[in-house]
């Protein structure tokens, strides 16, 4: 039949057209086949960032071209790395945090490699010392932020601790995120679980609920819509002066304002923090092991660690790393954040989120 | 037929089947018992129930509000019509995060309704339903309006001459002719709202959960593939039922119609009735669509020191640190993806529609339904499926850029098929036969007979495919990609960072996304296809 023939011809033409399209319209990065020993691929989540010149310097000194693949939010990126571990998309994975670390290790995502300069990393961040499957890269704290202006106008002292948040003075002031889909939301829940223990946290949340805590879906909505202290929140007439965010949010408010204010418009309730640590590791079936190792060394090198804070708004893990002035001036030092063993998180997380959901959202 | 089938087998059926199988197969054993376990949970049943009824309600409400709009856009001639039609399609491409923002300004605290009547609808089902109307208004206006504008009004006039009342004439002449297009639009709106993700989360609050959200949580957050697989099967089943109902209602309804040139039909509104209908539709569009969009534009312009283009200027510098390149480059990335996706969707969808016009029978109807399935399957399932299937030669596409437009075309194809099919089926077969008798090859007959008639539908379809790709967020996020963000991805990333400039740039970029979408659609509408539309 001539119709079929025509269609086949059309299809071939189309296929050729597509190839042509991908040849000329494609961006400079064609898929890296991995057999090219001169390039190394970093798989990460959407928040990964590094200054161009710092990355260029590494490429120059090591001789490897670096491809960065961003693979969704932190949770999705880790899970996809686990699913594809037999045939990974790259050589190094960066961005598995302490809430997901156990899952990654138990699934054999990483192979052992002790990065050069690991001895420079502050001891509190080191894990898996027997096997060195992961290397800590950065840490950050999830804390309640407050709107300075609101509390000054009301002549009310901002809250300092988890316990303060349930006091009548702070009724209907706090907005937080859904613990089952949002990473700061989960961090805040884990912080309360660490503070009040396995049996106590539910009672605490009951009080918090009675005190009018509002739960929205994600950080963007909580921070940019509901929180009265952020730029977006001011425009949206947000009416909650307390929000669950990061300890690094106030410096960011300063950095991204024109003109930069003398003082950050928001502060941090330092007794409400939960510490997140992010790790990187050499993927189990990496095609370019040597390049991957060099890349891991680079992630904890002076250069990268000093460059990182203003790109990802996290703290370096190197003891001698220099914090940028902005962090020193407008950031807060969180002395005793809540922490939790990754294994304990892995064992309880699902159950806790389930009970939290039926307790707070229903 | 072979090409679309192969396309769907490789880029849809195989990845989805693989990820579902991975969840249901433990140690080489199929665990079908899991299905009963999961479906037996009251939470899951609750989620399924909510998902279904909100989708039905959203669809009904959208049809109710948008059908008069379809009529006005099809039958009335007025200044600025094309611009307005393009603008009405803009919501369709906006990232849900941004739509959520716009709608909160309308329905939320301190929003318009709050100021006027003290009504707050955020965190209610109403907010979800209205936002769905906002999103899908254009779907109805374009699919139904496209056909409506080509119906010959003289048939209705003839019925009136023979003594039918205006209502009877409309009911017996126009409505049956429109039936397939209305059903197609309803189906698409239903599938869209059935798999709604961001709108439900942002406007409804975390208390509301759809199947889509649950699948995302189980897959992307908890890595509980068995549960996710069961939920995907449930979603499939529900979508399958809807498709069956749709097929059953439309079957035998698609008849040959007399199609005329659209421009000959439209005229200025006349009389009180027509003017009030016209005014009502304009008011609806103004409140429901222009107002939320206006809020975004206003926020993008209100800089740190009064109104101005501060945020737009920021977009051109790479200083911001959220990207290695100036955010404005996302415009170019988006356009490249959208062009590629549109090309793929038109080829696949066009071939499929042509095949479906020529043949009938059970197999073909099954194929028709298959083409619609991607609209009713969650992006995370497809994305994760790609990850575990397209990783070996010859299909080693995981980190190639073509994967993104391919995934977007999966969503675009159903639109192409649905907009072209009613028109193609309405073409009188005798014309083709006449052409064939006169010695034209099938291809030639198609070009000379069908193409002039479906040109309009083809352009509408292209517009849809383009808009889908421009605004598509799900697949783009679930496919690992080198750092060349599309507009929606860039907006989401800016919103994910604190600080006034980031927020402002997100609003500015959203506004640019709207403008890019509206301008692209206007250009498509203006295309005078004296030059034939490609190698069909």
mmCIF file of N, CA, C and O in Angstrom, chain B residues 3 62 107 118 207 238 258 326 412 438 444 477 521:
data_model
loop_
_atom_site.group_PDB
_atom_site.id
_atom_site.type_symbol
_atom_site.label_atom_id
_atom_site.label_comp_id
_atom_site.label_asym_id
_atom_site.label_seq_id
_atom_site.Cartn_x
_atom_site.Cartn_y
_atom_site.Cartn_z
ATOM 1 N N UNK B 3 4.106 4.451 13.641
ATOM 2 C CA UNK B 3 5.023 5.391 14.308
ATOM 3 C C UNK B 3 4.512 5.807 15.691
ATOM 4 O O UNK B 3 5.241 5.694 16.683
ATOM 5 N N UNK B 62 -15.686 24.014 35.058
ATOM 6 C CA UNK B 62 -14.949 24.586 33.924
ATOM 7 C C UNK B 62 -15.844 24.664 32.694
ATOM 8 O O UNK B 62 -15.872 25.676 31.994
ATOM 9 N N UNK B 107 -7.967 35.094 46.498
ATOM 10 C CA UNK B 107 -8.892 34.415 47.408
ATOM 11 C C UNK B 107 -8.426 34.403 48.854
ATOM 12 O O UNK B 107 -9.189 34.103 49.752
ATOM 13 N N UNK B 118 -14.957 40.204 52.842
ATOM 14 C CA UNK B 118 -14.433 39.468 53.982
ATOM 15 C C UNK B 118 -14.519 37.963 53.804
ATOM 16 O O UNK B 118 -14.625 37.213 54.761
ATOM 17 N N UNK B 207 -3.987 19.362 54.073
ATOM 18 C CA UNK B 207 -5.030 18.438 54.518
ATOM 19 C C UNK B 207 -5.637 17.693 53.326
ATOM 20 O O UNK B 207 -6.194 16.619 53.475
ATOM 21 N N UNK B 238 -8.691 4.025 37.179
ATOM 22 C CA UNK B 238 -9.654 5.124 37.207
ATOM 23 C C UNK B 238 -9.662 5.860 35.871
ATOM 24 O O UNK B 238 -10.726 6.133 35.300
ATOM 25 N N UNK B 258 -20.717 20.198 7.800
ATOM 26 C CA UNK B 258 -20.301 21.181 6.813
ATOM 27 C C UNK B 258 -19.443 22.212 7.506
ATOM 28 O O UNK B 258 -19.919 22.942 8.364
ATOM 29 N N UNK B 326 22.981 33.955 33.409
ATOM 30 C CA UNK B 326 21.905 34.883 33.745
ATOM 31 C C UNK B 326 20.548 34.187 33.573
ATOM 32 O O UNK B 326 20.357 33.469 32.595
ATOM 33 N N UNK B 412 1.755 16.452 25.089
ATOM 34 C CA UNK B 412 1.259 17.257 23.980
ATOM 35 C C UNK B 412 0.440 16.463 22.975
ATOM 36 O O UNK B 412 -0.549 16.962 22.442
ATOM 37 N N UNK B 438 -10.504 11.118 -9.301
ATOM 38 C CA UNK B 438 -9.850 12.007 -10.262
ATOM 39 C C UNK B 438 -8.352 11.755 -10.357
ATOM 40 O O UNK B 438 -7.625 12.511 -10.990
ATOM 41 N N UNK B 444 -1.857 13.036 -1.741
ATOM 42 C CA UNK B 444 -2.274 14.234 -2.454
ATOM 43 C C UNK B 444 -3.696 14.583 -2.028
ATOM 44 O O UNK B 444 -4.023 15.749 -1.771
ATOM 45 N N UNK B 477 11.460 18.256 35.849
ATOM 46 C CA UNK B 477 12.135 18.138 37.132
ATOM 47 C C UNK B 477 12.588 16.706 37.387
ATOM 48 O O UNK B 477 13.627 16.473 37.984
ATOM 49 N N UNK B 521 1.780 32.166 20.944
ATOM 50 C CA UNK B 521 0.454 31.730 20.495
ATOM 51 C C UNK B 521 -0.115 32.697 19.470
ATOM 52 O O UNK B 521 -0.758 32.286 18.502
#
